CSV table of C-alpha atoms in Angstrom, one decimal:
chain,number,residue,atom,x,y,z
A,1,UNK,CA,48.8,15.7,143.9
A,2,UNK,CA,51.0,15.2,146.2
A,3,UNK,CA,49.1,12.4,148.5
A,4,UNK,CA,48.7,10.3,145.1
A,5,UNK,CA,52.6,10.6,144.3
A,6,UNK,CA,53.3,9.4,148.4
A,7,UNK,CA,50.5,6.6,148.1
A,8,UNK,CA,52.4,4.9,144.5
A,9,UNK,CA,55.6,5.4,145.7
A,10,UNK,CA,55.0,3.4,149.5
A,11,UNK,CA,52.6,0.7,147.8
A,12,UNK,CA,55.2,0.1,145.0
A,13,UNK,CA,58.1,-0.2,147.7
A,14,UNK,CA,56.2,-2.5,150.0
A,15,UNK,CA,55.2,-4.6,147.1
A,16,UNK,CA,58.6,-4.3,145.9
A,17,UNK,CA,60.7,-5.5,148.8
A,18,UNK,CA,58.2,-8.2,150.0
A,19,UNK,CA,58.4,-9.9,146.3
A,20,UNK,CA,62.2,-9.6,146.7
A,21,UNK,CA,61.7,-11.1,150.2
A,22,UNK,CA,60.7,-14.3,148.4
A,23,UNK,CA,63.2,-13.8,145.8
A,24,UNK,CA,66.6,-13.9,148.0
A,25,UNK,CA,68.2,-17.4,148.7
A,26,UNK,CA,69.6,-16.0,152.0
A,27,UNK,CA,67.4,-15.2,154.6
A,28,UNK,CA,69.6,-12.3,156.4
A,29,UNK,CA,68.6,-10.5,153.5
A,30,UNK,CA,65.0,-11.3,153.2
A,31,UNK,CA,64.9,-10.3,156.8
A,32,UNK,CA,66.2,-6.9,155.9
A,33,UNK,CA,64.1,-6.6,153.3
A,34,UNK,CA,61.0,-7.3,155.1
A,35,UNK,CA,61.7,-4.3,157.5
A,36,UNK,CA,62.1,-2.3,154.9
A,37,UNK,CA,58.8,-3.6,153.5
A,38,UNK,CA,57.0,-2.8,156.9
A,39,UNK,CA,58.0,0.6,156.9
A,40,UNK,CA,57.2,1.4,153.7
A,41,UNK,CA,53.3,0.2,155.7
A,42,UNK,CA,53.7,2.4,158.2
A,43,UNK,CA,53.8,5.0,156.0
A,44,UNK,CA,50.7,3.8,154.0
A,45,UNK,CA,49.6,4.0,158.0
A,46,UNK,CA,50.2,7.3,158.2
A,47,UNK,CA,48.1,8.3,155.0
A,48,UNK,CA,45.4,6.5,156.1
A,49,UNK,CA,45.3,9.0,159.3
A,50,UNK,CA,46.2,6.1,161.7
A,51,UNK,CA,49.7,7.0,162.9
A,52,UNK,CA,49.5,5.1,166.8
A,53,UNK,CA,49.4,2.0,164.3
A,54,UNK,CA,52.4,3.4,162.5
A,55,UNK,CA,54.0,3.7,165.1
A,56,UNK,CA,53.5,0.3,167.2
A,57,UNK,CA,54.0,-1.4,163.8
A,58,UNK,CA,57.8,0.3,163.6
A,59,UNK,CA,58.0,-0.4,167.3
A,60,UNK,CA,56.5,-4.1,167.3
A,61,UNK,CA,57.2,-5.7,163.9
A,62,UNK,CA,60.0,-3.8,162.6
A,63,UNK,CA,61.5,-3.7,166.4
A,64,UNK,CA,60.9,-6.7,168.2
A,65,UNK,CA,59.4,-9.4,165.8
A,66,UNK,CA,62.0,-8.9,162.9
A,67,UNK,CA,64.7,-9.0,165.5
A,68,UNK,CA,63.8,-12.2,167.0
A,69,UNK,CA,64.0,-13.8,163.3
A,70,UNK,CA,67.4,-12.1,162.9
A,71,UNK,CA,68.6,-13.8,166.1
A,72,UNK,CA,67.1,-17.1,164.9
A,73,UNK,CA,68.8,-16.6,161.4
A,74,UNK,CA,72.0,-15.9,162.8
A,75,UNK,CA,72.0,-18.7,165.7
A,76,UNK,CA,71.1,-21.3,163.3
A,77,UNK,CA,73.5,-20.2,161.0
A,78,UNK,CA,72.2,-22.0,157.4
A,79,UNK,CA,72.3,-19.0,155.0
A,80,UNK,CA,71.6,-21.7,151.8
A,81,UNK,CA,68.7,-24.1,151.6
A,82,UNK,CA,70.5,-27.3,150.9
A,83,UNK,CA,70.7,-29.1,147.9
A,84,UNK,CA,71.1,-32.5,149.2
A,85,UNK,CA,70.5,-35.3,146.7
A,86,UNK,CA,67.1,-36.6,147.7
A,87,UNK,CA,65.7,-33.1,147.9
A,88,UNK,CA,67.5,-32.5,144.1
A,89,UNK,CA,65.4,-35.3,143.2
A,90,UNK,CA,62.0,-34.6,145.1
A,91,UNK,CA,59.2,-34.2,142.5
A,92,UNK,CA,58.3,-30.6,144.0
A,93,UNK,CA,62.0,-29.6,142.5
A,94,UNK,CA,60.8,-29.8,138.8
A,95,UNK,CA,61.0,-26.3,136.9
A,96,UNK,CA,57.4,-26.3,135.6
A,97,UNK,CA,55.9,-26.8,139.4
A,98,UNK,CA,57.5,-23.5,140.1
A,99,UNK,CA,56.2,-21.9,137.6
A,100,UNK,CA,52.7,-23.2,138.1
A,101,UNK,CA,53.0,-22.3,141.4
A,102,UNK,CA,53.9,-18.4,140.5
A,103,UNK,CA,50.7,-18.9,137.6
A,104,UNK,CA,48.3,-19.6,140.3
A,105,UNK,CA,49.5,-17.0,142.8
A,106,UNK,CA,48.9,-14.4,139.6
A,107,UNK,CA,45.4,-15.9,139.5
A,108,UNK,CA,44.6,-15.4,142.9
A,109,UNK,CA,46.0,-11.9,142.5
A,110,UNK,CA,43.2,-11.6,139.9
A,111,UNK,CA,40.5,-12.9,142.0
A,112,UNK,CA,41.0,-11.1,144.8
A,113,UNK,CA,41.1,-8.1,142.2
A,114,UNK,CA,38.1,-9.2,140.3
A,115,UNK,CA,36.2,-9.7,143.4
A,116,UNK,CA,36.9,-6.3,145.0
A,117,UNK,CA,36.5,-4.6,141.6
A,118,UNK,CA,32.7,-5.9,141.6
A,119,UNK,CA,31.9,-4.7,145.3
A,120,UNK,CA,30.4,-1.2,145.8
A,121,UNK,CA,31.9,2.0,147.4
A,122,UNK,CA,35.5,0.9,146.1
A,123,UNK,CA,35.6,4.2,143.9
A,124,UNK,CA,34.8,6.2,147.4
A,125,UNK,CA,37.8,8.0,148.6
A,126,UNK,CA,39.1,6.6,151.7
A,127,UNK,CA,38.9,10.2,153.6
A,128,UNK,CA,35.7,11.2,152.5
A,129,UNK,CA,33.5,10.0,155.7
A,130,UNK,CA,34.9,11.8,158.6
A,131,UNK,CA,37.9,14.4,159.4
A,132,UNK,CA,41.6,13.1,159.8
A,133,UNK,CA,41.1,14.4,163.6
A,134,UNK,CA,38.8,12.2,165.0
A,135,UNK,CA,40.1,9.1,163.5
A,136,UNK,CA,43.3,9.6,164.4
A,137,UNK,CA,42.9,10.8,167.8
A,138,UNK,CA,44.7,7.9,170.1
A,139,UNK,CA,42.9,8.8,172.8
A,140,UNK,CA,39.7,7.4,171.1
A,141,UNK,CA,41.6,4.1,170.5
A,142,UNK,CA,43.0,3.9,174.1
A,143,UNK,CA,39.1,4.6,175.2
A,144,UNK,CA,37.2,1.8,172.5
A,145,UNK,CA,40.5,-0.8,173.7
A,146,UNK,CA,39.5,-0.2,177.2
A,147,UNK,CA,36.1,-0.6,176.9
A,148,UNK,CA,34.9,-2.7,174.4
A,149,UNK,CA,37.7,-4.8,174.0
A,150,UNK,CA,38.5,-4.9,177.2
A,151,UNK,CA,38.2,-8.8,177.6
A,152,UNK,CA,39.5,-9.4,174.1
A,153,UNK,CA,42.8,-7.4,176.0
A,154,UNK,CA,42.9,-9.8,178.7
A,155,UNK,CA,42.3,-12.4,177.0
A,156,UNK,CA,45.3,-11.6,174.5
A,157,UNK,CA,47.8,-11.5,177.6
A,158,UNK,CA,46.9,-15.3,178.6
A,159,UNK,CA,47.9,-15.6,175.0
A,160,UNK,CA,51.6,-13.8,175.3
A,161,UNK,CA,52.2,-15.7,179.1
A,162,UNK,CA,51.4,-19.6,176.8
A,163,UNK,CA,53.3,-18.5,174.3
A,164,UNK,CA,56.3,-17.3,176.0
A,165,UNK,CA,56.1,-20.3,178.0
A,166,UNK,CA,55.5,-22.6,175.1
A,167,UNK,CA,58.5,-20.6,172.9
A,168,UNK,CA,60.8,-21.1,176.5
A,169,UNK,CA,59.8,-25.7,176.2
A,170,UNK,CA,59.6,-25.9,172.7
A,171,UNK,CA,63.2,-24.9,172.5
A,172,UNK,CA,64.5,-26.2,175.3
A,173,UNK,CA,67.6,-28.6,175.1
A,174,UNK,CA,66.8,-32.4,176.3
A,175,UNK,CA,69.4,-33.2,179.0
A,176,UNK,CA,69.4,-30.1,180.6
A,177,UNK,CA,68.8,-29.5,183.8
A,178,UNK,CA,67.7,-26.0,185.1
B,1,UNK,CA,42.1,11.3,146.7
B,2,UNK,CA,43.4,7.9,146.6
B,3,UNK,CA,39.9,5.8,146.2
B,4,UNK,CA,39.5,2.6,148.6
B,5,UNK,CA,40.0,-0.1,146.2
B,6,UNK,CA,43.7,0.9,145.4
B,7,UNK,CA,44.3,0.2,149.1
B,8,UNK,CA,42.8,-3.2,149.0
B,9,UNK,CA,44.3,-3.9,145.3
B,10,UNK,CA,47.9,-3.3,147.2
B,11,UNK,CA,46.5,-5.5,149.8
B,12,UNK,CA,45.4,-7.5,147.5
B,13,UNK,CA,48.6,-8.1,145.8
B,14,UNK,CA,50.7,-8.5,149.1
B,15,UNK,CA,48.8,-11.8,150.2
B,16,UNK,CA,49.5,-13.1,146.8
B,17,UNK,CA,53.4,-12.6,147.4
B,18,UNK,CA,53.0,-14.1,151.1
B,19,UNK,CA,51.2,-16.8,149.4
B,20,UNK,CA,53.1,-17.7,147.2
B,21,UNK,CA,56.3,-17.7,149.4
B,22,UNK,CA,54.8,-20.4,151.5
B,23,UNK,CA,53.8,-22.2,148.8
B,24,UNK,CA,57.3,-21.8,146.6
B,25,UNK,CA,59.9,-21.7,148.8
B,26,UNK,CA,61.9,-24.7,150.8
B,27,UNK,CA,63.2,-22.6,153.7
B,28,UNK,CA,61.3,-22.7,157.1
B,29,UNK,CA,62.1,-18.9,158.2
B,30,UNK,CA,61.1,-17.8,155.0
B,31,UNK,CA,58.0,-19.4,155.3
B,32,UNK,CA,57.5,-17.9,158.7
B,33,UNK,CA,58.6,-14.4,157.0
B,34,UNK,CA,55.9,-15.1,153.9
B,35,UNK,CA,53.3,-15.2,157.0
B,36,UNK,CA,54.2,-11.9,158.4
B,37,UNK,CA,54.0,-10.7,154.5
B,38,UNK,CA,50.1,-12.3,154.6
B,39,UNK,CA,49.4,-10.5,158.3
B,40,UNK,CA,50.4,-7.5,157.2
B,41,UNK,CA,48.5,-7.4,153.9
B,42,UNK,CA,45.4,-8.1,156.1
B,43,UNK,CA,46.3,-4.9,158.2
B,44,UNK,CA,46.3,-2.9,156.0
B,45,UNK,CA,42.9,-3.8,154.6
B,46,UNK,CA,41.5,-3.6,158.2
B,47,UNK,CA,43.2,-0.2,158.8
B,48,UNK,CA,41.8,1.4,155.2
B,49,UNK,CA,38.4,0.1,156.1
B,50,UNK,CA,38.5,1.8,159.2
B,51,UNK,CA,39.8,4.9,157.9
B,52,UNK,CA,36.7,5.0,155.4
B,53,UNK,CA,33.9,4.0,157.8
B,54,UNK,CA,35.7,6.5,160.6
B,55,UNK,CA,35.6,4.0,163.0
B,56,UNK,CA,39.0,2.9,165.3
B,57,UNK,CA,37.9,-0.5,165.6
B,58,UNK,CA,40.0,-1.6,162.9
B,59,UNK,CA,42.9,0.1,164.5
B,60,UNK,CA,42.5,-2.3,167.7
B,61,UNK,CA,42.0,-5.3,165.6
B,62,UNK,CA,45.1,-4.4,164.1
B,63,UNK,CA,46.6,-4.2,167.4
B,64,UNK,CA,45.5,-7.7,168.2
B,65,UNK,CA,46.7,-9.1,165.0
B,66,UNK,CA,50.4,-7.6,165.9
B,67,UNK,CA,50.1,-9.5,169.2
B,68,UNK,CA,48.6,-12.9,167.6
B,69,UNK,CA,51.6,-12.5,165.5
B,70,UNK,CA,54.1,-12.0,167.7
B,71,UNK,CA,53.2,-15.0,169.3
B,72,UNK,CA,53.1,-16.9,166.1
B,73,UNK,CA,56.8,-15.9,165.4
B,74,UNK,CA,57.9,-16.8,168.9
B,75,UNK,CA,56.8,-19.9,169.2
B,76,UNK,CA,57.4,-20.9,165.3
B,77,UNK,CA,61.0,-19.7,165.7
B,78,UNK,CA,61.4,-21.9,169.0
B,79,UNK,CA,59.5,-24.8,166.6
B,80,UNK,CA,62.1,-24.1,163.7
B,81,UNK,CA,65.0,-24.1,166.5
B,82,UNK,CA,63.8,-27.8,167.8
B,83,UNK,CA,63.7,-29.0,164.2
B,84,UNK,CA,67.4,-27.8,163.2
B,85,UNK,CA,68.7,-29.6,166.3
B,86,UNK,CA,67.5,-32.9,165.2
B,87,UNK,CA,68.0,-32.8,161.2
B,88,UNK,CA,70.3,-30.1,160.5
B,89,UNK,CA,68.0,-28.4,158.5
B,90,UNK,CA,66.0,-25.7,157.7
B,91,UNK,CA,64.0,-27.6,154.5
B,92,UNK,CA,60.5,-28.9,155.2
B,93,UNK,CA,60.5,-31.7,153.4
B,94,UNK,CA,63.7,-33.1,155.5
B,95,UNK,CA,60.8,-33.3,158.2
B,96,UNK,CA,59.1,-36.6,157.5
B,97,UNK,CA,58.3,-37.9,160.7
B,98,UNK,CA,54.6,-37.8,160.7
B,99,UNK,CA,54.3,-38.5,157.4
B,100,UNK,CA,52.8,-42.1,157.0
């Protein structure tokens, strides 16, 4: 089965890189990783018969969003968290609270598991409803984001103009004039 | 066929890790990158629900999510840039100010 081999392999590879994305102490790499990570999605996009979302998560997260932290990563220029001596001592810097941290990400892991384990319909294939061509078709999505999204589209643009003016204040130096 | 629930297990497991890099880690942009790890986890639950009810309306809240996020990351970034300039570091517990 050729679909089953392609679905282990890109789920194992995204899981893969985004645990070593919390792993590495310097985020250049865990930026690298994480594209790596979002491609291995867009593949798992692409089984799922949704390839414009494939393709605009490439475009998007892999293109623009994981360059603007690579640009922030390499401006501020701190590859190492520090180890000054009041954060050695900080009580969140004990062994065991790491450790009991992972424990109770495992649990929620387990959960989440138990919890969709004990829904219905999780045994149903995903393609058994309808054919890969209508679900895929872009044009459909283009129509439906037109038309009954339309104001949730506008509305998302306000969003981009205050955030691009908040990201353009925010970081703005103090004493600057222009 | 793969059956629905391995897509939401892998899911599943993804929000754990993005989880529990907030939670673990002491490093502001990998916080902000453990976010996108949680976002993207939720895509893909959104996108396999839509693939089994053949509808594209979990496509376009997909879409949505990508913008929400890219806003997220822009202004957090410029956030994380204002807070280096003033302690020369990316660790959030260096970042006491409100913190009575």
């Amino acid at each position: 089965m050729p679909e089953t081999l392609i679905f282990y392999l890109l789920s194992g590879l995204a899981i893969l890189t985004s645990a070593l994305v919390i792993g590495q102490r310097n985020p250049m790499y865990s930026v690298m990783l994480l594209i790596a990570s979002f491609g291995a999605l867009a593949g798992l996009y692409v089984t799922l018969d949704a390839p414009f979302v494939a393709v605009a998560q490439i475009i998007i997260y892999a293109g623009a969003i994981m360059v603007l932290f690579l640009f922030v990563v390499m401006l501020l220029n701190a590859p190492h968290e520090d180890g000054a001596e009041w954060d050695r001592a900080h009580p969140l810097r004990q062994p065991g609270v790491g450790r009991f941290g992972a424990l109770l990400a495992l649990l929620l892991v387990v959960q989440l598991a138990w919890a969709l384990l004990r829904t219905g319909s999780v045994d149903v294939p995903v393609t058994g409803a309808v054919d890969a061509e209508t679900i895929s078709s872009v044009r459909l999505v283009g129509r439906t984001l037109f038309t009954d999204y339309v104001f949730a589209f506008e509305a998302t643009s306000i969003l981009i103009l205050v955030a691009m003016v908040g990201a353009v204040v925010l970081a703005h130096r103090e004493g600057d004039r222009g | 066929m793969i059956p629905l629930g391995h897509y939401l297990i892998v899911s599943a497991i993804l929000f754990a890790i993005g989880t529990c890099g907030v939670f673990l880690r002491r490093n502001l942009i990998t916080i902000l990158l453990s976010i996108e790890i949680m976002l993207n986890a939720v895509n893909l639950t959104f996108i396999a629900f839509a693939r089994q009810h053949g509808s594209v309306d979990g496509q376009i809240i997909v879409f949505f999510v990508m913008t929400v996020a890219a806003a997220e990351a822009a202004v957090g970034l410029a956030i994380v840039i204002g807070l280096f300039r003033h302690r020369e570091s990316l660790n959030p517990d260096a970042f006491t100010l409100l913190k009575w």
